[in-house]
Amino acid sequence: MKFPEYSSLLKTESADAALPFRIHSIRRMRADVTAHNTIPHKQHYVEIIWIIKGGGTLVMDLEKFTLQDNSIFCITPGQLHQLKEEEQTEGYVISFTEAFLHMGEQEFDLMYNSGLFQSFSRSAGIRLDSDIAGEMQEIALKMLKESNNTYLFKTEMLRRYLKIFLIYVARQFQAPLQTLMQTRNIELSEKFKSLVELHFKTHRKVADYAKLLTVTPNYLNEIIKKTTAYPASHHIRQRIILEAKRRVAYSDECMKEVAWHLGFTDIAHFSKFFKNATGTTFTEFRKECLVLTTG
């Protein structure tokens, strides 16, 4: 099987990079949705996919999810994904930048203080209560209408509708989100994750990130474990192995090339690292991925 250039999967159109907010109906914009999902891709904005009725699949970083009625998924910046919906599927795709959500807001930081996106990162998708879904659809229709007009304060209206919509989503998680309200700890955790995203190829020790965050390695480990249930070292390893999996699944690169891209000079070390992290060998994993990407 011939794969596209891996780098092409990571490209973001200039229009997408500047996208502040957009909402559209899957049914009315089906051709655009299909074209946008021709190949797995990543983007620099948050995308909420709400399936009201219908089916299909959503692959996010090599995990395949089945689309069901009243299911909602959140794709965060940097996640490699591909949506394949059935012909009669109805719902909405809501896209927005983090800057759009935060712009001009001092009283409430939904992204961190509510723990909404941390919860999505743990469960990927959720099923909505039918009664709540009806109220959320009213908000979605208001966002659609507002996005198509030229009235004053359009951006402010859209931002407030979006936050109300996300609050409804946050209420659907079974576990109380109040446990994630420790603002400082979560802020440190998010900064750590952002740094891992930037430096995972060159910084593999907890001490490297502790230095960048001006805290001790023990303190960083304690906070990361408290907010995520896993130590900092786990997140570093998982980010490295995620990139390895992406390259195995979506490129023709051999093990030596993948290892080189990830900063490993010893192929035997990389091979052992990969097997310990995934439970399978590089070659076996590639065979499994061929089934997933061609299925």
XYZ file of C-alpha atoms in Angstrom:
295
model
C 0.000 0.000 0.000
C 1.325 3.444 -0.939
C 0.908 6.049 1.785
C 0.746 9.816 1.230
C 3.700 11.816 2.479
C 3.383 11.895 6.259
C 4.062 15.639 6.291
C 1.048 16.211 4.031
C -1.226 14.810 6.742
C -0.013 17.493 9.108
C -0.536 20.484 6.824
C -3.186 23.009 7.752
C -4.802 25.277 5.212
C -4.163 28.966 5.839
C -7.899 29.594 6.121
C -8.183 26.952 8.836
C -5.269 28.393 10.785
C -7.088 31.728 11.090
C -10.521 30.216 11.666
C -12.134 31.840 14.748
C -15.538 30.104 14.714
C -17.679 28.088 12.322
C -20.746 25.884 12.618
C -22.393 23.937 9.843
C -24.931 21.190 9.353
C -23.457 17.845 8.270
C -26.450 17.198 6.016
C -26.318 20.554 4.227
C -22.527 20.615 3.939
C -21.991 16.896 3.279
C -19.758 17.423 0.245
C -17.476 19.758 2.208
C -17.340 17.408 5.205
C -16.461 14.467 2.934
C -13.798 16.436 1.068
C -12.266 17.662 4.332
C -11.966 14.044 5.542
C -10.500 12.434 2.432
C -7.378 11.508 4.388
C -6.477 11.563 8.092
C -5.495 15.106 9.050
C -4.829 17.417 11.980
C -5.756 21.034 12.601
C -4.953 23.957 14.889
C -8.478 24.467 16.220
C -10.965 22.570 18.373
C -13.697 20.660 16.538
C -16.912 19.368 18.087
C -18.693 16.684 16.056
C -22.289 16.122 17.138
C -24.128 13.201 15.520
C -27.876 13.709 16.034
C -28.838 10.633 14.046
C -27.092 8.315 11.645
C -23.854 6.385 11.757
C -20.333 5.934 10.496
C -16.908 5.932 12.085
C -14.435 8.414 13.495
C -10.768 7.462 13.729
C -8.749 9.557 16.205
C -5.062 8.744 16.578
C -5.635 5.133 15.474
C -8.659 4.538 17.729
C -11.863 3.847 15.835
C -15.179 5.032 17.292
C -18.658 4.144 16.047
C -20.975 7.081 15.432
C -24.364 6.683 17.121
C -27.479 8.802 17.582
C -26.923 11.709 19.994
C -23.182 11.108 20.290
C -20.714 13.949 20.550
C -16.936 13.964 20.048
C -14.255 16.558 20.680
C -11.137 16.757 18.496
C -8.441 18.898 20.065
C -5.631 20.690 18.183
C -3.017 18.266 16.899
C -5.120 15.085 16.925
C -4.836 13.078 13.725
C -8.375 12.102 12.710
C -10.744 11.124 9.899
C -14.550 11.187 9.879
C -16.547 8.797 7.679
C -20.258 9.360 8.097
C -23.126 7.483 6.422
C -25.226 9.153 3.737
C -28.243 9.911 5.936
C -26.273 11.113 8.954
C -27.436 14.399 10.486
C -25.708 16.628 12.988
C -23.341 19.549 13.347
C -19.643 20.276 13.151
C -18.568 23.205 15.350
C -15.027 24.539 14.907
C -13.363 27.251 16.954
C -9.952 28.411 18.086
C -8.980 28.490 21.734
C -8.391 32.229 21.325
C -12.025 32.680 20.239
C -13.283 30.966 23.387
C -11.075 33.022 25.703
C -11.166 36.400 23.955
C -12.191 39.200 26.311
C -13.311 36.839 29.048
C -12.041 37.361 32.591
C -14.739 35.801 34.724
C -14.799 32.228 33.514
C -12.180 30.048 31.853
C -14.152 27.061 30.577
C -11.190 25.330 29.002
C -9.300 24.828 32.281
C -11.582 25.550 35.211
C -14.374 23.197 34.183
C -12.094 20.344 33.152
C -14.288 19.755 30.079
C -11.488 19.068 27.634
C -9.537 16.989 30.141
C -12.649 14.823 30.499
C -12.991 14.492 26.730
C -9.349 13.427 26.525
C -10.218 10.496 28.805
C -13.466 9.335 27.211
C -13.206 10.698 23.609
C -16.987 10.669 22.989
C -20.175 10.685 25.030
C -23.875 9.991 24.520
C -26.213 12.883 25.218
C -29.427 12.672 27.200
C -32.309 13.158 24.724
C -33.901 15.983 26.753
C -30.619 17.879 26.998
C -29.957 17.236 23.314
C -33.162 19.062 22.439
C -32.069 22.143 24.384
C -28.611 21.956 22.827
C -30.123 21.856 19.361
C -31.883 25.135 20.095
C -28.501 26.669 20.942
C -26.961 25.165 17.788
C -29.711 26.704 15.645
C -29.101 30.080 17.316
C -25.393 29.778 16.507
C -26.211 28.918 12.885
C -28.510 31.911 12.558
C -26.091 34.289 14.275
C -23.129 33.129 12.180
C -25.017 34.071 9.009
C -25.990 37.612 9.978
C -24.063 40.901 9.958
C -25.418 42.506 13.126
C -23.360 44.310 15.731
C -21.717 42.188 18.464
C -21.991 39.059 16.332
C -18.730 37.635 17.728
C -19.791 38.255 21.329
C -23.138 36.530 20.758
C -21.494 33.519 19.136
C -18.959 33.183 21.932
C -21.675 33.224 24.590
C -23.837 30.710 22.717
C -20.774 28.478 22.349
C -20.012 28.605 26.072
C -23.623 27.748 26.921
C -23.422 24.833 24.480
C -20.198 23.579 26.079
C -21.679 23.880 29.563
C -24.508 21.570 28.457
C -21.861 19.120 27.200
C -19.908 19.349 30.464
C -23.023 18.417 32.435
C -23.279 15.106 30.557
C -20.167 13.591 32.081
C -21.081 11.159 34.836
C -18.125 12.008 37.068
C -18.486 15.390 38.776
C -16.251 17.971 37.152
C -15.772 19.766 40.449
C -12.820 17.449 41.127
C -11.038 19.182 38.271
C -11.521 22.689 39.598
C -8.069 23.021 41.107
C -7.081 25.857 38.822
C -3.381 26.115 39.577
C -2.721 22.398 39.341
C -4.606 22.112 36.082
C -2.842 25.149 34.683
C 0.541 23.579 35.460
C -0.632 20.291 33.970
C -1.722 22.011 30.745
C 1.565 23.915 30.480
C 3.419 20.637 30.943
C 1.387 18.957 28.184
C 1.999 21.893 25.856
C 5.743 21.658 26.480
C 5.683 17.903 25.867
C 3.951 18.559 22.551
C 6.754 20.946 21.575
C 9.786 19.055 22.895
C 8.973 15.340 23.080
C 11.589 14.497 20.428
C 14.448 16.043 22.400
C 13.288 16.171 26.058
C 12.578 12.752 27.550
C 13.215 13.335 31.235
C 10.817 14.810 33.781
C 13.686 16.999 34.976
C 13.846 18.655 31.526
C 10.255 19.853 31.836
C 10.559 20.728 35.514
C 13.391 23.067 34.595
C 11.302 24.744 31.885
C 8.428 25.161 34.371
C 10.730 26.303 37.204
C 9.547 23.613 39.618
C 11.237 20.533 41.075
C 10.840 17.160 39.275
C 9.166 15.651 42.366
C 6.631 18.484 42.569
C 5.865 18.254 38.844
C 5.335 14.503 39.102
C 3.071 14.933 42.108
C 0.840 17.513 40.407
C 0.670 15.673 37.082
C -0.263 12.433 38.830
C -2.866 14.242 40.930
C -4.572 15.844 37.906
C -4.217 13.003 35.376
C -3.752 9.834 37.479
C -0.446 9.175 35.681
C 3.090 10.429 36.402
C 4.780 12.959 34.127
C 7.078 10.315 32.653
C 4.044 8.388 31.402
C 2.828 11.369 29.363
C 6.269 11.890 27.837
C 6.488 8.241 26.772
C 2.924 8.227 25.464
C 3.524 11.299 23.299
C 6.645 9.731 21.797
C 4.863 6.459 21.100
C 1.837 8.284 19.643
C 4.059 9.950 17.057
C 5.703 6.604 16.329
C 2.284 4.998 15.812
C 1.218 7.798 13.472
C 4.301 7.307 11.329
C 3.903 3.543 11.284
C 0.248 3.804 10.266
C 0.373 6.688 7.799
C 3.765 6.472 6.092
C 6.096 3.997 4.397
C 8.946 4.856 6.762
C 10.988 1.923 8.030
C 11.804 1.460 11.710
C 15.182 3.172 11.292
C 13.537 6.269 9.777
C 10.838 6.453 12.461
C 13.461 6.072 15.173
C 15.581 8.829 13.626
C 12.618 11.231 13.448
C 12.008 10.656 17.152
C 15.605 11.271 18.167
C 16.668 7.637 18.740
C 20.183 6.864 17.541
C 20.092 3.240 18.692
C 17.528 1.230 16.684
C 17.618 -1.665 19.159
C 16.752 0.765 21.945
C 13.856 2.164 19.922
C 12.608 -1.343 19.074
C 12.578 -2.275 22.765
C 10.942 1.043 23.699
C 8.218 0.521 21.081
C 7.433 -3.041 22.168
C 7.361 -2.135 25.871
C 4.944 0.727 25.170
C 2.618 -1.018 22.717
C 2.929 -4.681 23.641
C 3.766 -5.584 20.052
C 6.693 -5.302 17.657
C 7.092 -2.571 15.056
C 6.369 -5.004 12.205
C 3.325 -6.556 13.873
C 1.902 -3.130 14.639
C 2.282 -2.045 11.009
C 0.310 -5.108 9.875
C -2.477 -4.249 12.349
C -2.531 -0.654 11.104
C -2.939 -1.762 7.489
C -6.225 -3.391 8.521
C -7.396 -0.220 10.307
C -6.412 2.307 7.605
C -7.778 0.242 4.716
C -10.893 -1.035 6.507
